Coordinates of C-alpha atoms and ligand atoms in Angstrom, one line a residue:
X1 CA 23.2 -30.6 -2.2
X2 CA 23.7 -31.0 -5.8
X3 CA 20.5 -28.6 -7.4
X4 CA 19.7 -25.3 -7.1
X5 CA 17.1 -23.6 -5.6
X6 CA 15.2 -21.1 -8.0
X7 CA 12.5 -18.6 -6.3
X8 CA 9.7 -16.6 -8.0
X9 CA 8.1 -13.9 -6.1
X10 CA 6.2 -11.0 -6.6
X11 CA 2.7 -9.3 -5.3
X12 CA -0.6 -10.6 -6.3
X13 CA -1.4 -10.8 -10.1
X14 CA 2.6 -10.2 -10.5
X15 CA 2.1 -13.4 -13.3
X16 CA 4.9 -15.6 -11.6
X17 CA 3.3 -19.0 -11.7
X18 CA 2.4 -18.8 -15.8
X19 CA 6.0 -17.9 -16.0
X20 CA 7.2 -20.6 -13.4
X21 CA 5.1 -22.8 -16.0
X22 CA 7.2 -21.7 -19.0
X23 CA 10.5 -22.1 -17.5
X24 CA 9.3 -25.6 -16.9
X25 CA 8.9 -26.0 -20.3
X26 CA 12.4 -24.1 -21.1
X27 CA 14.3 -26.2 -19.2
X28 CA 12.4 -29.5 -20.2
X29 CA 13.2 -28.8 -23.6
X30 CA 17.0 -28.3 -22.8
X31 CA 16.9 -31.9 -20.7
X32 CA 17.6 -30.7 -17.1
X33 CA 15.7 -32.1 -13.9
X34 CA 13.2 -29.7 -12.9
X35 CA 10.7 -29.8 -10.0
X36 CA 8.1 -26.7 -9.4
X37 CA 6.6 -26.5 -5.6
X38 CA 5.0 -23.9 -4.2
X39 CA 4.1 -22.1 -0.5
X40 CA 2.0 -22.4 0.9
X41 CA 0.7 -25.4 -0.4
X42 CA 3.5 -27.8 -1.9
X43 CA 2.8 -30.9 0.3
X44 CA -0.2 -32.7 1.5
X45 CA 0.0 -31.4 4.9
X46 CA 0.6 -27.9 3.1
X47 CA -2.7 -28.4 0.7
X48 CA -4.6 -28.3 4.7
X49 CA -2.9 -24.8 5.7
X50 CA -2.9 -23.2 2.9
X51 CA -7.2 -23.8 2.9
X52 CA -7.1 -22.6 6.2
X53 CA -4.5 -19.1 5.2
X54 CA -6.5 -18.5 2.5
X55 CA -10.0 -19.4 2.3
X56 CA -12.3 -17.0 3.3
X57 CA -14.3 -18.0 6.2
X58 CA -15.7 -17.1 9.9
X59 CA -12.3 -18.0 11.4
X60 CA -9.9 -15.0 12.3
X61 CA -6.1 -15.6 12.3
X62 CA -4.6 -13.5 14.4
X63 CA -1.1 -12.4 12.5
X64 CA 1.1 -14.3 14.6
X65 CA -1.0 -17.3 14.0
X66 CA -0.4 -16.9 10.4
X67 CA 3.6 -16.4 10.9
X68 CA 3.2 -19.6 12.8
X69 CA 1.1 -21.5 9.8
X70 CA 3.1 -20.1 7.0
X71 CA 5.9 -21.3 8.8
X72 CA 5.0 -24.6 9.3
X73 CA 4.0 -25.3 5.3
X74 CA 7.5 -24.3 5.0
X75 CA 9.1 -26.1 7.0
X76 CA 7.2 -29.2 5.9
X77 CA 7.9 -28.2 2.3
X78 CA 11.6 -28.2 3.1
X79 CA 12.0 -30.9 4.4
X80 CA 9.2 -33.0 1.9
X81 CA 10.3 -31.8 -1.4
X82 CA 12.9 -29.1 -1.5
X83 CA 16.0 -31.0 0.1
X84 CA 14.7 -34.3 -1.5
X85 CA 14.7 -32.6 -4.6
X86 CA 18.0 -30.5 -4.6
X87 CA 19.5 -34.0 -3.0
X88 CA 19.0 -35.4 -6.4
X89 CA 19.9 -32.5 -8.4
X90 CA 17.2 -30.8 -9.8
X91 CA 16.6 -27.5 -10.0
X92 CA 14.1 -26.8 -7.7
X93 CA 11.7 -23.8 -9.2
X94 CA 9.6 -22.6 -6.1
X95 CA 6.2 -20.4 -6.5
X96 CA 7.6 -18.2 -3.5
X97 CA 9.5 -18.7 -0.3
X98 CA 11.0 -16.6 2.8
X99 CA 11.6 -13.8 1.3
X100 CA 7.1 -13.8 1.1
X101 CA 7.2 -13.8 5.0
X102 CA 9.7 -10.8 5.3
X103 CA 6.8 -8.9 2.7
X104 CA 4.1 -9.7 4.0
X105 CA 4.5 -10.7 7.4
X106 CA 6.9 -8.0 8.3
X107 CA 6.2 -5.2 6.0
X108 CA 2.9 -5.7 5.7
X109 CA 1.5 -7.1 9.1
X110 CA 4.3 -5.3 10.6
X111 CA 5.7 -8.3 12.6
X112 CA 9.3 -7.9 14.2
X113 CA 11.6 -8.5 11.9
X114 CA 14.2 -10.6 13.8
X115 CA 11.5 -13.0 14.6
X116 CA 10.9 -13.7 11.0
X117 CA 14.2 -14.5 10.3
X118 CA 14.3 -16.6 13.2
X119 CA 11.4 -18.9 12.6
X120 CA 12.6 -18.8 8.7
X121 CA 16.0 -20.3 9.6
X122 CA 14.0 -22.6 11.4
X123 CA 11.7 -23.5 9.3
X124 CA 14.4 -24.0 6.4
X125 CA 17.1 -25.0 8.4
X126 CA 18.9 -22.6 7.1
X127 CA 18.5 -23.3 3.7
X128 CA 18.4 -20.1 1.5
X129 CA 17.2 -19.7 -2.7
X130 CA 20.3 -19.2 -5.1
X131 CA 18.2 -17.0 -7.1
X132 CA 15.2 -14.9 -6.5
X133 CA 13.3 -13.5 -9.4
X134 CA 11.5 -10.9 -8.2
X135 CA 8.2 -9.8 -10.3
X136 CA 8.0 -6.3 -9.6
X137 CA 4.6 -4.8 -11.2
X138 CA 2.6 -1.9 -9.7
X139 CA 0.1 -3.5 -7.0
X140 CA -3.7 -1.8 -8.6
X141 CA -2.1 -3.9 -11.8
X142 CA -1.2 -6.9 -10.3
X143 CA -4.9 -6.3 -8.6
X144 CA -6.9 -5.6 -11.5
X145 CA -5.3 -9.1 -13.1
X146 CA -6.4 -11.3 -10.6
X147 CA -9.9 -9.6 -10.5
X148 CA -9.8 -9.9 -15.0
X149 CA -9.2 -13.6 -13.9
X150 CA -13.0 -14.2 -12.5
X151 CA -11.8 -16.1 -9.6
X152 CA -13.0 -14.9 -5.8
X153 CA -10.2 -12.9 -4.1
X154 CA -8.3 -14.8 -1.3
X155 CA -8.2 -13.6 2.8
X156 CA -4.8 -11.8 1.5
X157 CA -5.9 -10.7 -2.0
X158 CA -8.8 -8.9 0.0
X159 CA -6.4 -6.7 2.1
X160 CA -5.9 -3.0 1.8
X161 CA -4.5 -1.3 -0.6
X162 CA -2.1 0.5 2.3
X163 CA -1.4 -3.4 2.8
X164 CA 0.0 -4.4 -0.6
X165 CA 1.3 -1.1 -1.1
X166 CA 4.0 -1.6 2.1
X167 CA 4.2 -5.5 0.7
X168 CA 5.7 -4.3 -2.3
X169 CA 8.1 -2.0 -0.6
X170 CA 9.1 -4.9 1.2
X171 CA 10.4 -6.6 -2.3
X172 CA 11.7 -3.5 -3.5
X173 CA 13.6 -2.8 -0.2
X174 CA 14.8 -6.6 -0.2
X175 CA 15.6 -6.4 -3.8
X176 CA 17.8 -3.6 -3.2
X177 CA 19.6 -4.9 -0.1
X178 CA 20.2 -8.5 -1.5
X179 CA 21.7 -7.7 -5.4
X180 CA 23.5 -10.8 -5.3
X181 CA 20.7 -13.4 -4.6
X182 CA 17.6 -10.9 -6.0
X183 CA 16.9 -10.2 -9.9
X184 CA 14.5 -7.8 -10.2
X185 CA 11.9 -8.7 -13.8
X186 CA 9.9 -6.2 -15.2
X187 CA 6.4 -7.9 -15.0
X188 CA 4.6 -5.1 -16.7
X189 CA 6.3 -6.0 -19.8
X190 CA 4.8 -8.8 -22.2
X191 CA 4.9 -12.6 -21.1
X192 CA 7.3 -13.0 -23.9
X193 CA 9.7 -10.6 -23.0
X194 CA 9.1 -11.5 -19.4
X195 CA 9.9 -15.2 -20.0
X196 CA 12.9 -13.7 -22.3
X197 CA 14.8 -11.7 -19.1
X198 CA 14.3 -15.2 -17.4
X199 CA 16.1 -17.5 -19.9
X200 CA 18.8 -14.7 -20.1
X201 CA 19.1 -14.7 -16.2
X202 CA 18.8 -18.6 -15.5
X203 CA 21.3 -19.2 -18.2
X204 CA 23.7 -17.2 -17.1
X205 CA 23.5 -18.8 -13.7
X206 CA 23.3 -22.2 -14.8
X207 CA 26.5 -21.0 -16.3
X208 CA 28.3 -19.8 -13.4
X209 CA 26.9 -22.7 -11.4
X210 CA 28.3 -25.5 -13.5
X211 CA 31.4 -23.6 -13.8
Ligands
TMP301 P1 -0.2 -17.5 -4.2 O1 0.3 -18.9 -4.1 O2 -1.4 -17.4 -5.1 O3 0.8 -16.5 -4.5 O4 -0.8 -17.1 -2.7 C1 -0.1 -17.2 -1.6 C2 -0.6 -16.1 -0.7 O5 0.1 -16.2 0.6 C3 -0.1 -14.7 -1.2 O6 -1.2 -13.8 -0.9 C4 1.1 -14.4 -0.4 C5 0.8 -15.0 0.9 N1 2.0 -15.4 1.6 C6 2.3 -14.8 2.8 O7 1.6 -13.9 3.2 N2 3.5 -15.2 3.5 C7 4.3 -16.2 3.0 O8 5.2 -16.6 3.7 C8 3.9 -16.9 1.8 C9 4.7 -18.0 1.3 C10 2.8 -16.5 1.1

């Protein structure tokens, strides 16, 4: 595989896909192959569960179920558009990924760890990010954003604030065990300087990785 896979992840309202939009833009501008996917969500078959993981509606999903549907996006994703992409060398920039699961499924459900990481070597054979930028911003913030933005809160959106709380000490507890593959980004600073720590991280990589 010839690209690289570039992650963007964060709690709600953290403000990663207007930056994942920018960095298109950056990169564009500088003449490199660039593809931005998301999960749930990034394929056809995706578009179908991530209606049914996020809409709000009379259907429960029990939490396993939903380990079991966010799963399968991912695995479709994979296999879809990420490998296809990376295959012909772009860098892949991807609106979250498995470390998600390991937040929100594990922290914040509370579902065994080991089976995560099972059914996310699965799902992406095995296929990990070469970066992560983590979007760490305080939950009510992230919150309040997406509530400023008019639109209805999603099934997840709705949880708890005990919920989102242990979700971001899931990223923050990742963050600190994985130095190598996570950068933590100040999202409570302004987009500019947000998008600023970004173009000084990816370049630095895209450095490394060419070298
Ligand atoms: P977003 O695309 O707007 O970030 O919404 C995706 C939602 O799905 C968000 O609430 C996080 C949640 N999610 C999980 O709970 N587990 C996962 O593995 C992924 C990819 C997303």
């Amino acid at each position: 595989m010839k690209g690289k896979l570039v992650v963007f992840e964060g709690v709600e309202g953290c403000g990663k896909t207007s930056q994942i939009q920018l960095t298109q833009e950056w990169l564009q501008s500088l003449k490199t192959s660039v593809v931005v996917t998301r999960q749930p969500g990034g394929t056809e078959l995706g578009l179908y569960v991530r209606k049914l993981l996020l809409e709000v509606g009379s259907h429960s999903i029990a939490n396993t179920t939903e380990l079991l549907l966010y799963a399968a996006d991912r695995s479709q994703h994979v296999e879809e558009v990420i490998k296809p992409s990376l295959s012909e060398g772009a860098i892949v920039l991807c609106d979250r990924y498995t470390h998600s699961t390991i937040a929100y499924q594990g922290w914040g459900r509370g579902l065994d760890m080991n089976l995560i990481h099972q059914l996310n070597t699965i799902a992406t054979s095995g296929l990990e990010s070469d970066l992560t930028l983590w979007f760490d911003v305080d939950i009510e913030v992230g919150l309040a954003r997406k509530q400023r933005g008019g639109n209805m809160l999603d099934r997840i959106e709705k949880e708890t604030i005990a919920f989102h709380r242990r979700v971001q000490q899931g990223y923050t507890h990742l963050a600190d065990s994985y130095p190598e593959q996570i950068v933590r980004v100040d999202a409570s600073l302004s987009q500019e300087a947000v998008q600023q720590k970004i173009r000084a991280t990816l370049t630095a990589k895209l450095k490394a990785w060419v070298d």
